[in-house]
């Protein structure tokens, strides 16, 4: 008796998966040309970025990183950061790192192109805000394999769906923090702008965006960290890089190799995080002295 | 204050007791079956589970896990039974058996095929029968993910014995130099990804060549043909065709003492790749693994009744009514 009340009634079952299947079919048939263009664009970008990153000799990287750490923080930070990079090289993961960095940079770049305007629009329209907020939550919590399979069908295997998946996962913090940064600009500053008769465009580019810059930079930093976190998942859909080394190691229950590759990802994250934060802090300083 | 501490400790002891009881119960009563991400194991687990439950009155559960996790859990005893251990694909298998972490008690089937497959339409249209026939048609297999002017051969996950073997093939300059000049071997780290590339190509009748194995649902649903290799099999040289892998039934150490009768039944468990393939078609038709297992048990008494004593078989038959 209790069971009939407790259990979800079977006659209310409704299988809406077929509609999703149909939608994906329709998408791939109708927009094949568009996906081909996206493919070509991302592949061209990837080749370019990988070429630029790969043409530099390893010691130049380490030297430049030391200088950057030293100028942005102090000598100690410079030494630590370049040592971490050196360790990645020692682990035999240099080429993998270049590949992984290329995916991260392109994803962050695309995230920036999408995220900044979206965040601005969101801060201007409360209706868009109420629509986008749950979508952003969904993008970050939907298990990635769910959209990876359709992405594979639409974009093929390898670098392109990897960039696609990474972007989906990484773009929300940038949108959110751009929105937040602009929303939190001081009322009085805005009023001053209005009283001086600035147009909405002037308002945005001369007042709101500069004021929100620190928050947007924090968003960019978070986006980059999210992108780093996706490299292992990206390797499940045919991308190479450090993520693949992690997968190979854990598949063979190679705890040591797994940690070596995993730590390399951590080092990449630390280096990128420090650099971005340092640049942001430097930016704030110059803003304040102005 | 003292009173409060007293209350608190009683609560703690109560919680600890509850957990202990819960933990004991699980360990003693439930047989854990490993479930990998391929469908044939889902089917075998349902057949075993149904017989455990209705034949022997034992409780069972399936634990979804990747192969390395399954191997590790078999060692620790967190998983009791693996109905499909692809013995050649687990690098530590022989060592683990010798160390006595788990025991091989039956061979589920060993007439499976692994290797490079192409869709049937490709073979019919272009007369590709051996791996060497691929070379002159390499343009069809071009991909942006491999070097220019090269076709892509989709591989399985790195670290699988079959993947290593195929990698050896493409590294063998002497015999397969022309093949590796025309094609690049590209391991994919997830079988789901591998299947998507195959299904996607098959549906639009495009060119595809890659690693696959029977018994799996793509072979039940699609016309796929295994490419021949005229050379003698040698793992390190990568020559020849992959011999069938023994797919074994293993149980964790100590299982025999805990479930002597079920141990007996599992030692008799034996099917074949064909039997499994048919079951997979059934599973696809009925869209429910448990229903497919029941249907299979109803129709194949000659196969499963010899595995169990007469009274157990009667119990199972009753439950199938």
GROMACS .gro file of C-alpha atoms in nm, chain A residues 18-237:
model
  220
   18UNK     CA    1   1.396   1.138  -2.860
   19UNK     CA    2   1.334   1.509  -2.907
   20UNK     CA    3   1.689   1.586  -2.805
   21UNK     CA    4   1.813   1.323  -3.051
   22UNK     CA    5   1.605   1.480  -3.324
   23UNK     CA    6   1.728   1.825  -3.233
   24UNK     CA    7   2.093   1.716  -3.256
   25UNK     CA    8   2.024   1.546  -3.591
   26UNK     CA    9   1.857   1.859  -3.720
   27UNK     CA   10   2.143   2.070  -3.590
   28UNK     CA   11   2.408   1.861  -3.763
   29UNK     CA   12   2.216   1.846  -4.091
   30UNK     CA   13   2.117   2.212  -4.109
   31UNK     CA   14   2.431   2.374  -3.979
   32UNK     CA   15   2.695   2.144  -4.119
   33UNK     CA   16   2.848   2.438  -4.307
   34UNK     CA   17   2.865   2.643  -3.987
   35UNK     CA   18   3.039   2.365  -3.796
   36UNK     CA   19   3.283   2.327  -4.084
   37UNK     CA   20   3.367   2.697  -4.055
   38UNK     CA   21   3.406   2.670  -3.676
   39UNK     CA   22   3.635   2.371  -3.727
   40UNK     CA   23   3.852   2.553  -3.977
   41UNK     CA   24   3.876   2.866  -3.763
   42UNK     CA   25   3.973   2.677  -3.448
   43UNK     CA   26   4.221   2.454  -3.633
   44UNK     CA   27   4.387   2.756  -3.794
   45UNK     CA   28   4.409   2.930  -3.459
   46UNK     CA   29   4.549   2.617  -3.301
   47UNK     CA   30   4.818   2.575  -3.565
   48UNK     CA   31   4.915   2.939  -3.526
   49UNK     CA   32   4.929   2.932  -3.146
   50UNK     CA   33   5.110   2.600  -3.138
   51UNK     CA   34   5.364   2.731  -3.390
   52UNK     CA   35   5.431   3.045  -3.188
   53UNK     CA   36   5.455   2.854  -2.861
   54UNK     CA   37   5.664   2.578  -3.011
   55UNK     CA   38   5.914   2.793  -3.198
   56UNK     CA   39   6.053   2.943  -2.876
   57UNK     CA   40   6.339   2.743  -2.719
   58UNK     CA   41   6.278   2.603  -2.372
   59UNK     CA   42   6.543   2.812  -2.196
   60UNK     CA   43   6.390   3.131  -2.329
   61UNK     CA   44   6.060   3.034  -2.163
   62UNK     CA   45   6.232   2.974  -1.835
   63UNK     CA   46   6.432   3.296  -1.862
   64UNK     CA   47   6.128   3.505  -1.952
   65UNK     CA   48   5.923   3.345  -1.675
   66UNK     CA   49   6.197   3.426  -1.425
   67UNK     CA   50   6.204   3.790  -1.538
   68UNK     CA   51   5.826   3.811  -1.526
   69UNK     CA   52   5.811   3.662  -1.175
   70UNK     CA   53   6.089   3.889  -1.059
   71UNK     CA   54   5.938   4.208  -1.203
   72UNK     CA   55   5.582   4.129  -1.093
   73UNK     CA   56   5.671   4.000  -0.747
   74UNK     CA   57   6.028   3.941  -0.635
   75UNK     CA   58   6.333   3.731  -0.713
   76UNK     CA   59   6.209   3.440  -0.501
   77UNK     CA   60   5.883   3.413  -0.696
   78UNK     CA   61   6.076   3.436  -1.020
   79UNK     CA   62   6.297   3.146  -0.914
   80UNK     CA   63   6.005   2.932  -0.796
   81UNK     CA   64   5.797   2.987  -1.110
   82UNK     CA   65   6.084   2.909  -1.346
   83UNK     CA   66   6.172   2.606  -1.134
   84UNK     CA   67   5.816   2.472  -1.170
   85UNK     CA   68   5.838   2.515  -1.546
   86UNK     CA   69   6.176   2.344  -1.545
   87UNK     CA   70   6.022   2.052  -1.354
   88UNK     CA   71   5.760   2.007  -1.626
   89UNK     CA   72   6.046   1.982  -1.875
   90UNK     CA   73   6.231   1.736  -1.653
   91UNK     CA   74   5.918   1.516  -1.642
   92UNK     CA   75   5.942   1.485  -2.020
   93UNK     CA   76   5.614   1.667  -2.070
   94UNK     CA   77   5.732   1.979  -2.254
   95UNK     CA   78   5.566   1.909  -2.590
   96UNK     CA   79   5.251   1.792  -2.416
   97UNK     CA   80   5.251   2.117  -2.220
   98UNK     CA   81   5.274   2.323  -2.541
   99UNK     CA   82   4.973   2.136  -2.682
  100UNK     CA   83   4.779   2.179  -2.359
  101UNK     CA   84   4.867   2.549  -2.339
  102UNK     CA   85   4.745   2.601  -2.694
  103UNK     CA   86   4.405   2.454  -2.603
  104UNK     CA   87   4.391   2.665  -2.286
  105UNK     CA   88   4.487   2.991  -2.459
  106UNK     CA   89   4.244   2.948  -2.747
  107UNK     CA   90   3.961   2.855  -2.511
  108UNK     CA   91   4.034   3.154  -2.288
  109UNK     CA   92   4.054   3.381  -2.591
  110UNK     CA   93   3.717   3.260  -2.723
  111UNK     CA   94   3.576   3.283  -2.370
  112UNK     CA   95   3.690   3.643  -2.360
  113UNK     CA   96   3.531   3.724  -2.697
  114UNK     CA   97   3.203   3.571  -2.584
  115UNK     CA   98   3.215   3.648  -2.214
  116UNK     CA   99   3.291   4.019  -2.209
  117UNK     CA  100   3.004   4.135  -2.436
  118UNK     CA  101   2.765   3.888  -2.274
  119UNK     CA  102   2.855   4.014  -1.927
  120UNK     CA  103   2.807   4.376  -2.037
  121UNK     CA  104   2.469   4.302  -2.198
  122UNK     CA  105   2.365   4.110  -1.889
  123UNK     CA  106   2.442   4.405  -1.666
  124UNK     CA  107   2.229   4.631  -1.888
  125UNK     CA  108   1.923   4.408  -1.907
  126UNK     CA  109   1.768   4.248  -1.603
  127UNK     CA  110   1.560   4.022  -1.825
  128UNK     CA  111   1.871   3.882  -1.991
  129UNK     CA  112   2.022   3.845  -1.645
  130UNK     CA  113   1.735   3.630  -1.520
  131UNK     CA  114   1.756   3.411  -1.832
  132UNK     CA  115   2.133   3.375  -1.841
  133UNK     CA  116   2.205   3.308  -1.476
  134UNK     CA  117   2.047   2.960  -1.463
  135UNK     CA  118   2.201   2.878  -1.803
  136UNK     CA  119   2.545   2.967  -1.669
  137UNK     CA  120   2.487   2.743  -1.367
  138UNK     CA  121   2.378   2.466  -1.601
  139UNK     CA  122   2.686   2.501  -1.820
  140UNK     CA  123   2.910   2.444  -1.521
  141UNK     CA  124   2.719   2.161  -1.358
  142UNK     CA  125   2.601   1.956  -1.657
  143UNK     CA  126   2.831   1.651  -1.666
  144UNK     CA  127   3.063   1.731  -1.954
  145UNK     CA  128   3.031   1.392  -2.126
  146UNK     CA  129   2.666   1.472  -2.189
  147UNK     CA  130   2.750   1.749  -2.432
  148UNK     CA  131   3.081   1.600  -2.541
  149UNK     CA  132   2.914   1.320  -2.737
  150UNK     CA  133   2.701   1.558  -2.949
  151UNK     CA  134   3.005   1.785  -2.981
  152UNK     CA  135   3.194   1.487  -3.122
  153UNK     CA  136   2.916   1.424  -3.373
  154UNK     CA  137   2.913   1.787  -3.483
  155UNK     CA  138   3.283   1.868  -3.471
  156UNK     CA  139   3.469   1.537  -3.500
  157UNK     CA  140   3.742   1.425  -3.263
  158UNK     CA  141   4.048   1.602  -3.135
  159UNK     CA  142   4.136   1.962  -3.073
  160UNK     CA  143   3.815   2.125  -3.194
  161UNK     CA  144   3.569   1.957  -2.956
  162UNK     CA  145   3.831   1.994  -2.684
  163UNK     CA  146   3.833   2.371  -2.730
  164UNK     CA  147   3.454   2.368  -2.751
  165UNK     CA  148   3.411   2.173  -2.427
  166UNK     CA  149   3.673   2.377  -2.247
  167UNK     CA  150   3.508   2.702  -2.353
  168UNK     CA  151   3.165   2.589  -2.235
  169UNK     CA  152   3.309   2.503  -1.897
  170UNK     CA  153   3.536   2.808  -1.866
  171UNK     CA  154   3.325   3.099  -1.990
  172UNK     CA  155   3.070   3.135  -1.703
  173UNK     CA  156   3.300   3.298  -1.443
  174UNK     CA  157   3.408   3.563  -1.691
  175UNK     CA  158   3.048   3.649  -1.777
  176UNK     CA  159   2.949   3.652  -1.412
  177UNK     CA  160   3.236   3.870  -1.296
  178UNK     CA  161   3.206   4.114  -1.588
  179UNK     CA  162   2.842   4.150  -1.494
  180UNK     CA  163   2.931   4.194  -1.129
  181UNK     CA  164   3.208   4.442  -1.198
  182UNK     CA  165   2.984   4.670  -1.401
  183UNK     CA  166   2.692   4.637  -1.160
  184UNK     CA  167   2.910   4.740  -0.870
  185UNK     CA  168   3.042   5.061  -1.022
  186UNK     CA  169   2.980   5.339  -0.773
  187UNK     CA  170   2.642   5.512  -0.821
  188UNK     CA  171   2.800   5.852  -0.772
  189UNK     CA  172   3.051   5.795  -1.046
  190UNK     CA  173   2.770   5.703  -1.283
  191UNK     CA  174   2.571   6.009  -1.182
  192UNK     CA  175   2.873   6.228  -1.236
  193UNK     CA  176   2.906   6.077  -1.582
  194UNK     CA  177   2.542   6.144  -1.661
  195UNK     CA  178   2.560   6.502  -1.539
  196UNK     CA  179   2.854   6.564  -1.769
  197UNK     CA  180   2.634   6.442  -2.052
  198UNK     CA  181   2.823   6.128  -2.154
  199UNK     CA  182   2.661   5.898  -2.409
  200UNK     CA  183   2.595   5.532  -2.311
  201UNK     CA  184   2.901   5.430  -2.514
  202UNK     CA  185   3.123   5.684  -2.345
  203UNK     CA  186   2.981   5.574  -2.015
  204UNK     CA  187   3.067   5.211  -2.087
  205UNK     CA  188   3.417   5.255  -2.223
  206UNK     CA  189   3.536   5.553  -2.020
  207UNK     CA  190   3.371   5.494  -1.686
  208UNK     CA  191   3.219   5.149  -1.631
  209UNK     CA  192   3.473   4.920  -1.796
  210UNK     CA  193   3.781   5.088  -1.643
  211UNK     CA  194   3.615   5.079  -1.301
  212UNK     CA  195   3.524   4.713  -1.343
  213UNK     CA  196   3.863   4.613  -1.478
  214UNK     CA  197   3.992   4.451  -1.159
  215UNK     CA  198   3.681   4.234  -1.127
  216UNK     CA  199   3.694   4.137  -1.496
  217UNK     CA  200   4.059   4.043  -1.455
  218UNK     CA  201   3.963   3.820  -1.162
  219UNK     CA  202   3.704   3.662  -1.391
  220UNK     CA  203   3.965   3.605  -1.659
  221UNK     CA  204   4.186   3.439  -1.402
  222UNK     CA  205   3.906   3.206  -1.291
  223UNK     CA  206   3.823   3.126  -1.653
  224UNK     CA  207   4.184   3.029  -1.714
  225UNK     CA  208   4.187   2.803  -1.408
  226UNK     CA  209   3.866   2.634  -1.526
  227UNK     CA  210   4.025   2.580  -1.867
  228UNK     CA  211   4.326   2.414  -1.704
  229UNK     CA  212   4.092   2.187  -1.512
  230UNK     CA  213   3.933   2.061  -1.835
  231UNK     CA  214   4.248   1.928  -2.000
  232UNK     CA  215   4.197   1.572  -1.874
  233UNK     CA  216   3.836   1.557  -1.993
  234UNK     CA  217   3.945   1.703  -2.327
  235UNK     CA  218   4.180   1.410  -2.371
  236UNK     CA  219   3.890   1.168  -2.353
  237UNK     CA  220   3.765   1.306  -2.684
   0.00000   0.00000   0.00000
